[in-house]
PDB file of C-alpha atoms in Angstrom:
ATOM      1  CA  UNK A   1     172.637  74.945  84.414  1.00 77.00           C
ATOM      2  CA  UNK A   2     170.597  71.628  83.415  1.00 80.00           C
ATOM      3  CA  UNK A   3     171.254  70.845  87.549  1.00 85.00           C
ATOM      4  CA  UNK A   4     169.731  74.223  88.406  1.00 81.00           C
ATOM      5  CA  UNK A   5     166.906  73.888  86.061  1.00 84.00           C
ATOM      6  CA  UNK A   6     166.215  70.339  87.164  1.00 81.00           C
ATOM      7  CA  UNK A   7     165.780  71.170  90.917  1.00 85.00           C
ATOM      8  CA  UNK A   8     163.835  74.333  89.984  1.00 84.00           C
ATOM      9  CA  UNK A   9     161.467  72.197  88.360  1.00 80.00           C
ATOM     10  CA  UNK A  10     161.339  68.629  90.514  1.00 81.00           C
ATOM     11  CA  UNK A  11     160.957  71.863  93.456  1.00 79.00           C
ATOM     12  CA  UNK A  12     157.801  73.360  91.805  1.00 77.00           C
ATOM     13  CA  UNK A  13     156.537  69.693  90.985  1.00 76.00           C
ATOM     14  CA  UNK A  14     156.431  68.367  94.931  1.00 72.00           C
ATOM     15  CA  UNK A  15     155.189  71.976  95.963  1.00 68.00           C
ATOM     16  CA  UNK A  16     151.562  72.069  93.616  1.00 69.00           C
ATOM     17  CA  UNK A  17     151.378  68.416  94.183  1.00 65.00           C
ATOM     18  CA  UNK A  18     150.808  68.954  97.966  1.00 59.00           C
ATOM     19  CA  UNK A  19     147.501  70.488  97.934  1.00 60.00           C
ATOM     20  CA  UNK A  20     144.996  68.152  99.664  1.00 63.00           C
ATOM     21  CA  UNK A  21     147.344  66.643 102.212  1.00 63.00           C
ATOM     22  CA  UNK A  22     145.692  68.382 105.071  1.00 66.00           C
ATOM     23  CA  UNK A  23     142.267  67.323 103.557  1.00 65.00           C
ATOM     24  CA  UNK A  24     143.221  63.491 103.585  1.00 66.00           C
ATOM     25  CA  UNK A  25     142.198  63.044 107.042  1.00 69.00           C
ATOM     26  CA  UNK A  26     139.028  65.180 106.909  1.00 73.00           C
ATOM     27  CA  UNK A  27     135.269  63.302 106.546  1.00 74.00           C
ATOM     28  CA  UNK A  28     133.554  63.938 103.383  1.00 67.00           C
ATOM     29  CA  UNK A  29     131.224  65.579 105.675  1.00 65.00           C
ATOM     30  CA  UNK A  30     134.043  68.056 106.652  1.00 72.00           C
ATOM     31  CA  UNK A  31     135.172  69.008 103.306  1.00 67.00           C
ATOM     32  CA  UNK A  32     131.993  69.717 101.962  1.00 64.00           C
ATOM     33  CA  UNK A  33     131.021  71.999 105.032  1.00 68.00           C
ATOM     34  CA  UNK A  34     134.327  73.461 104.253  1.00 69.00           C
ATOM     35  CA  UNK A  35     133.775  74.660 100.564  1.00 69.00           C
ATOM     36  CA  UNK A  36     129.532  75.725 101.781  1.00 64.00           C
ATOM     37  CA  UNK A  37     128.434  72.646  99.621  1.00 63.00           C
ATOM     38  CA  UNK A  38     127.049  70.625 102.994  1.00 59.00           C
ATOM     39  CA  UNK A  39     123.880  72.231 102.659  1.00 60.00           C
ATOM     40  CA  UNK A  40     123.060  71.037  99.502  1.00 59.00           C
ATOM     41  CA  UNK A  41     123.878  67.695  99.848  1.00 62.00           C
ATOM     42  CA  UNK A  42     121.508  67.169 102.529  1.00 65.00           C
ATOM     43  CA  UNK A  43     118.594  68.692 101.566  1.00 76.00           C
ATOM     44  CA  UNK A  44     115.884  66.391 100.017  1.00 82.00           C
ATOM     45  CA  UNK A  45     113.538  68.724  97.472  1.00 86.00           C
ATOM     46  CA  UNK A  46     110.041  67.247  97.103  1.00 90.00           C
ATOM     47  CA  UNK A  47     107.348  68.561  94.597  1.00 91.00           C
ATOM     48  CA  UNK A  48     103.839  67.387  95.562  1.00 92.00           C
ATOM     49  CA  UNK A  49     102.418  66.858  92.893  1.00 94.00           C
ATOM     50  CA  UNK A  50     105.441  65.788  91.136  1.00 93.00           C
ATOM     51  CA  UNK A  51     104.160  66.474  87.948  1.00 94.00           C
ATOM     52  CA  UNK A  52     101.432  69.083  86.465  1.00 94.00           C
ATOM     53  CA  UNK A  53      98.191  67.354  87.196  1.00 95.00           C
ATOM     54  CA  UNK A  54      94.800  68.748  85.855  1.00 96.00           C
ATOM     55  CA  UNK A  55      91.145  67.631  86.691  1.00 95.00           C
ATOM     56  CA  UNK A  56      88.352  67.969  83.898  1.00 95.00           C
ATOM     57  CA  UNK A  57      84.769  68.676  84.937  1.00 93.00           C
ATOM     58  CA  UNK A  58      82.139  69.174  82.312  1.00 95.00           C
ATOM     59  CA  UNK A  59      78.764  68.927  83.706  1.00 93.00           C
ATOM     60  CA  UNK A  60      74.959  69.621  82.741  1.00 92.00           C
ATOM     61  CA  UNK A  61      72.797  69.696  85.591  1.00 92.00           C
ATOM     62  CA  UNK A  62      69.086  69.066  85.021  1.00 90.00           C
ATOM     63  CA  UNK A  63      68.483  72.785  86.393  1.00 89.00           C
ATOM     64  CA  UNK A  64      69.868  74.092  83.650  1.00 90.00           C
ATOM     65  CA  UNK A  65      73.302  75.019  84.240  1.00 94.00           C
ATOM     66  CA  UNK A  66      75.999  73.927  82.067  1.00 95.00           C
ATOM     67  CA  UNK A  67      79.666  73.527  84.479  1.00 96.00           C
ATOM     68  CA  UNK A  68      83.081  73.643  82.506  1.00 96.00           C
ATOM     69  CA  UNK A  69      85.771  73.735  85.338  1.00 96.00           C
ATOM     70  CA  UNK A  70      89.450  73.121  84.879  1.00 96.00           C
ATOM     71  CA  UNK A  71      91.298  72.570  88.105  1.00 96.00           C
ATOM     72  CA  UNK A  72      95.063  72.731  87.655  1.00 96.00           C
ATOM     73  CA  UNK A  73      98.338  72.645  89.261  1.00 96.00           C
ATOM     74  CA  UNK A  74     100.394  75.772  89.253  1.00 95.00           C
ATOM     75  CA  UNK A  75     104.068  75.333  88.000  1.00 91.00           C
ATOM     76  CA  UNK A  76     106.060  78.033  89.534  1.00 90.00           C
ATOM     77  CA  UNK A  77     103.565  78.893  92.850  1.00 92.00           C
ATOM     78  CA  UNK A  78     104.184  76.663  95.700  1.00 93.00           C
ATOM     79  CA  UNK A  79     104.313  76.830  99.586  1.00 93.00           C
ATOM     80  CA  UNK A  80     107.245  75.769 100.691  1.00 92.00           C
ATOM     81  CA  UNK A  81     107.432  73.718 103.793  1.00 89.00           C
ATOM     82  CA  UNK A  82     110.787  72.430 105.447  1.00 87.00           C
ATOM     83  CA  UNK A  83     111.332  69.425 108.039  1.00 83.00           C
ATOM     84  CA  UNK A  84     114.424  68.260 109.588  1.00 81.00           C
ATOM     85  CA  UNK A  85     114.833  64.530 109.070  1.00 76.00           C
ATOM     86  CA  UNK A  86     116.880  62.038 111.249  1.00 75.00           C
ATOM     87  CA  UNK A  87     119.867  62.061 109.645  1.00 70.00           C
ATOM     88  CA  UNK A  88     119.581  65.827 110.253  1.00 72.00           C
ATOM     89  CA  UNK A  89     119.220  66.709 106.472  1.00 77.00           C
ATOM     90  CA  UNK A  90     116.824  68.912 105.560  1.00 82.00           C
ATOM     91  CA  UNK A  91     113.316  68.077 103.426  1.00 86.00           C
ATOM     92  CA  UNK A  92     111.750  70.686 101.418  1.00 89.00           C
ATOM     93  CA  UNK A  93     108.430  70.183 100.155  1.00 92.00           C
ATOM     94  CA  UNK A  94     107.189  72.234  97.694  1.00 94.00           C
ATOM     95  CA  UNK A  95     102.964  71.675  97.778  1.00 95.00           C
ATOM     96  CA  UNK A  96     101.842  73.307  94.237  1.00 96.00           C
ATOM     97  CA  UNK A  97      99.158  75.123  94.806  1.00 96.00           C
ATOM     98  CA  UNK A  98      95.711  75.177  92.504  1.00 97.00           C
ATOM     99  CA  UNK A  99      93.164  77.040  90.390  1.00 96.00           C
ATOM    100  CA  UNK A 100      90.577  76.690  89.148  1.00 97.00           C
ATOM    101  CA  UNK A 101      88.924  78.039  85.583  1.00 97.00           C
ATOM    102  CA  UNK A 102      85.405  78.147  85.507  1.00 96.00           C
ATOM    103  CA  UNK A 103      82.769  78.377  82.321  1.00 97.00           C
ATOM    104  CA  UNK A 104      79.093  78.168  84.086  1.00 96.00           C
ATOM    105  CA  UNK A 105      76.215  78.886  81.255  1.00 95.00           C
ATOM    106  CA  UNK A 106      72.316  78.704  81.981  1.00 92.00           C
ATOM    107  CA  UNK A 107      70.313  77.594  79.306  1.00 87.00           C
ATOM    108  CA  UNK A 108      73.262  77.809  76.725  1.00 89.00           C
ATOM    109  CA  UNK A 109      73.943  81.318  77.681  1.00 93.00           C
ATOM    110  CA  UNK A 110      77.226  82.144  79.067  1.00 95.00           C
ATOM    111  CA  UNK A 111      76.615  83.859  82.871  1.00 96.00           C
ATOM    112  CA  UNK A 112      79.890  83.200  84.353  1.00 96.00           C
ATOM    113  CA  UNK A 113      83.718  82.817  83.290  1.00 97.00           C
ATOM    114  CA  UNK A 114      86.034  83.306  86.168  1.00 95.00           C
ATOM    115  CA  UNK A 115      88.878  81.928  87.619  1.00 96.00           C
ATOM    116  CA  UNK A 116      88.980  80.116  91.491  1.00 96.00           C
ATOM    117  CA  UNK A 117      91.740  80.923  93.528  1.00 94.00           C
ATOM    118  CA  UNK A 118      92.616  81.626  97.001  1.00 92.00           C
ATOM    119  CA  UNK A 119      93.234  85.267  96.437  1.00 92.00           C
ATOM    120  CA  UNK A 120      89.415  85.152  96.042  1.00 93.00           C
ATOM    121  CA  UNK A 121      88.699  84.461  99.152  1.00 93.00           C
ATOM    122  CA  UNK A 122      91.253  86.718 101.404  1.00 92.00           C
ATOM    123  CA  UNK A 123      88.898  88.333 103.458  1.00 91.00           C
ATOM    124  CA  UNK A 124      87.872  85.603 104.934  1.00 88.00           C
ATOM    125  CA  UNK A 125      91.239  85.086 106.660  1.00 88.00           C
ATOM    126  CA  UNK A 126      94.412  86.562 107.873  1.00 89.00           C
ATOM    127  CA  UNK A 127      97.097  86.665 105.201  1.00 90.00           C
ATOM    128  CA  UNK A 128      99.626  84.135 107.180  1.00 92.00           C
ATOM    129  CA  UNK A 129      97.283  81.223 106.866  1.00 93.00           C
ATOM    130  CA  UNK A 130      96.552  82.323 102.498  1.00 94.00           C
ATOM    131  CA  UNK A 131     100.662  82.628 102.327  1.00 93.00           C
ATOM    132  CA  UNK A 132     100.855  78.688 103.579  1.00 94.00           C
ATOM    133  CA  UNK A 133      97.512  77.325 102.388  1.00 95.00           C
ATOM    134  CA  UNK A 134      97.016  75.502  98.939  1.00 95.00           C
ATOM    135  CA  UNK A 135      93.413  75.011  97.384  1.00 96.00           C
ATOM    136  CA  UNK A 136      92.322  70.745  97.665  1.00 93.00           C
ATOM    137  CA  UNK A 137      89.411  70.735  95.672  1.00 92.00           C
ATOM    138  CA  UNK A 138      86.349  72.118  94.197  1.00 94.00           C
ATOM    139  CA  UNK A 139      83.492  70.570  93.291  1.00 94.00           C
ATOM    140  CA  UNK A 140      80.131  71.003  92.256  1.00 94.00           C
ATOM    141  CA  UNK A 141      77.441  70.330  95.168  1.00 94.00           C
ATOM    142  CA  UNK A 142      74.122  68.655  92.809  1.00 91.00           C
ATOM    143  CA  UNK A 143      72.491  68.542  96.231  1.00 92.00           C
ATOM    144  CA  UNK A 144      72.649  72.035  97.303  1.00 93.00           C
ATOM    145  CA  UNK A 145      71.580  73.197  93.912  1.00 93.00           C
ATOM    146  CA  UNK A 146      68.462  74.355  93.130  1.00 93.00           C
ATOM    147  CA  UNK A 147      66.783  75.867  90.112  1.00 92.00           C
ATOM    148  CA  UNK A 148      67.731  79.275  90.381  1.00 93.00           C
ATOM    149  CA  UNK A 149      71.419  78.649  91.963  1.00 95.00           C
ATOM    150  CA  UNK A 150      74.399  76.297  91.064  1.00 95.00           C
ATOM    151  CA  UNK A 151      76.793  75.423  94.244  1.00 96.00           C
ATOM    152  CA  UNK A 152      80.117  74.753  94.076  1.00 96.00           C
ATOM    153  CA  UNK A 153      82.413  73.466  97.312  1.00 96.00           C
ATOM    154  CA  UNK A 154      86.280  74.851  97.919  1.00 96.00           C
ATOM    155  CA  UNK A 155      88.889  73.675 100.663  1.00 94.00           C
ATOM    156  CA  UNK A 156      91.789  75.085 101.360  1.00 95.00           C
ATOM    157  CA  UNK A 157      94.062  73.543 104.104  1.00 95.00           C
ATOM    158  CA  UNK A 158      97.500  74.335 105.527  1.00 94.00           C
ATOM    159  CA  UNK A 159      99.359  71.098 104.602  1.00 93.00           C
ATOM    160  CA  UNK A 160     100.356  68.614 106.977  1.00 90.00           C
ATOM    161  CA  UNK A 161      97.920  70.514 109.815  1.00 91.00           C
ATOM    162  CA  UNK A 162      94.281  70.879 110.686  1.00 90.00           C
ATOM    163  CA  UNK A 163      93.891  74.038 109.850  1.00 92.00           C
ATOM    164  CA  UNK A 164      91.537  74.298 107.341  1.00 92.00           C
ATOM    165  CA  UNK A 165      88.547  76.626 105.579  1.00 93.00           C
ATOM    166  CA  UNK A 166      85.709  75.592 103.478  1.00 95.00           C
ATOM    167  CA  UNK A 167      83.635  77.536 101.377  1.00 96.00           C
ATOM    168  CA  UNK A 168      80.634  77.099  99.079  1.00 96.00           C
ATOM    169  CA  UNK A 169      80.332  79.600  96.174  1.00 96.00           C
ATOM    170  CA  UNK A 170      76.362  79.910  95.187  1.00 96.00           C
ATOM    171  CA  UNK A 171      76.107  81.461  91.533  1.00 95.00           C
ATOM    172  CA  UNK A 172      73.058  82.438  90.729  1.00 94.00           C
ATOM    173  CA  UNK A 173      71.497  82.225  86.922  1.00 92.00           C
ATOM    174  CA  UNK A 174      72.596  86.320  86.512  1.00 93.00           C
ATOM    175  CA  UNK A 175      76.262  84.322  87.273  1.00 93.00           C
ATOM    176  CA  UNK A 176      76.748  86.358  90.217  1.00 94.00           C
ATOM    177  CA  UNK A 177      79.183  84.945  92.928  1.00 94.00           C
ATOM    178  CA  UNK A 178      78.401  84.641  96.510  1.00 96.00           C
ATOM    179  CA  UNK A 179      80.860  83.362  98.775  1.00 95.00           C
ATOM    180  CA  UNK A 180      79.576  81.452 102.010  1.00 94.00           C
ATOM    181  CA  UNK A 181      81.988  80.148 104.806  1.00 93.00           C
ATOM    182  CA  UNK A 182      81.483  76.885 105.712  1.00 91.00           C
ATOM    183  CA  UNK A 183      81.712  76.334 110.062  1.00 84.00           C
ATOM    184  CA  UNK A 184      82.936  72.817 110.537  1.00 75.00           C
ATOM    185  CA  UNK A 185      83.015  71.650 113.812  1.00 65.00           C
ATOM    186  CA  UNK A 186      84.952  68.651 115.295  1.00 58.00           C
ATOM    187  CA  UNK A 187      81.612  66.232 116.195  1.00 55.00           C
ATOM    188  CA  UNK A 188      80.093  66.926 112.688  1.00 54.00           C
ATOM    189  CA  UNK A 189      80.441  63.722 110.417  1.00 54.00           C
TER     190      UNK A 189
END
């Protein structure tokens, strides 16, 4: 009986401890595409910028108008762009995209509080180039500005192209918004 209990056992023993044999002369490469875990091994996850990053502006222009901007990276809204490297793994970039929070006041009375995004200016494009675009700036023009109106510059760019759109936003001292396209051609400096 010990005999029989003895072979039962050494029998289940050598049986469980032959899983993996097959996989012995497999490339790590193999197993992992094996088990779906390739995939994630090779891709390389960028965030750009890697970190929240905010830009202050707090501005009195001798016209009169008082600027508070806050321009901001957005945590959890990206455009995601993906590139094939040499070693045929995968890179995705994430590029954060912007906003921008904006307090104008004309002789310290509040005309304007409103907030700059692309979804502002979506009739000024078709919606593939908003869904891969991110904001680059904004920034308040002193030049352009005259007594009556404040002007602030936008960009917003499809990254890692050429394709890009400029605006100017002219508020007057009522703080009403108007949105100008700006037409950059390739000989202007």
């Amino acid at each position: 009986m010990r005999i029989l209990i003895f072979i039962i056992l050494t029998s289940i023993i050598t049986l469980t401890s032959c899983n993996g044999r097959e996989r012995k002369y497999k490339t790590n490469a193999e197993v992992l595409k094996e088990n779906k875990l390739l995939e994630s091994f090779t891709e390389e996850i960028k965030f750009v910028p890697k970190t929240y990053t905010e830009i202050k502006t707090d501005t009195i222009l001798s016209n009169g108008f008082k600027i508070k901007m806050s321009y901001h990276s957005l945590e959890n809204d990206f455009v995601l762009e993906s590139r094939t490297l040499k070693n045929d793994s995968i890179a995705k970039i994430h590029h954060k995209n912007f906003e921008a929070q904006l307090l104008v006041s004309k002789d310290n009375v509040i005309i304007n509080k409103s907030l700059i995004n692309k979804r502002l200016f979506y009739e000024f494009e078709n919606a593939s180039f908003w869904a891969s675009a991110i904001m680059q700036f904004v920034w308040v023009d002193h030049e352009a500005s005259n007594k009556n109106t404040l002007c602030l510059n936008t960009s917003f760019c499809v990254p890692n192209t050429d394709k890009c759109k400029d605006f100017t936003l002219k508020i007057d001292e009522f703080g009403t918004i108007q949105i100008e396209e700006v037409h950059i051609f390739s000989n202007t400096i």
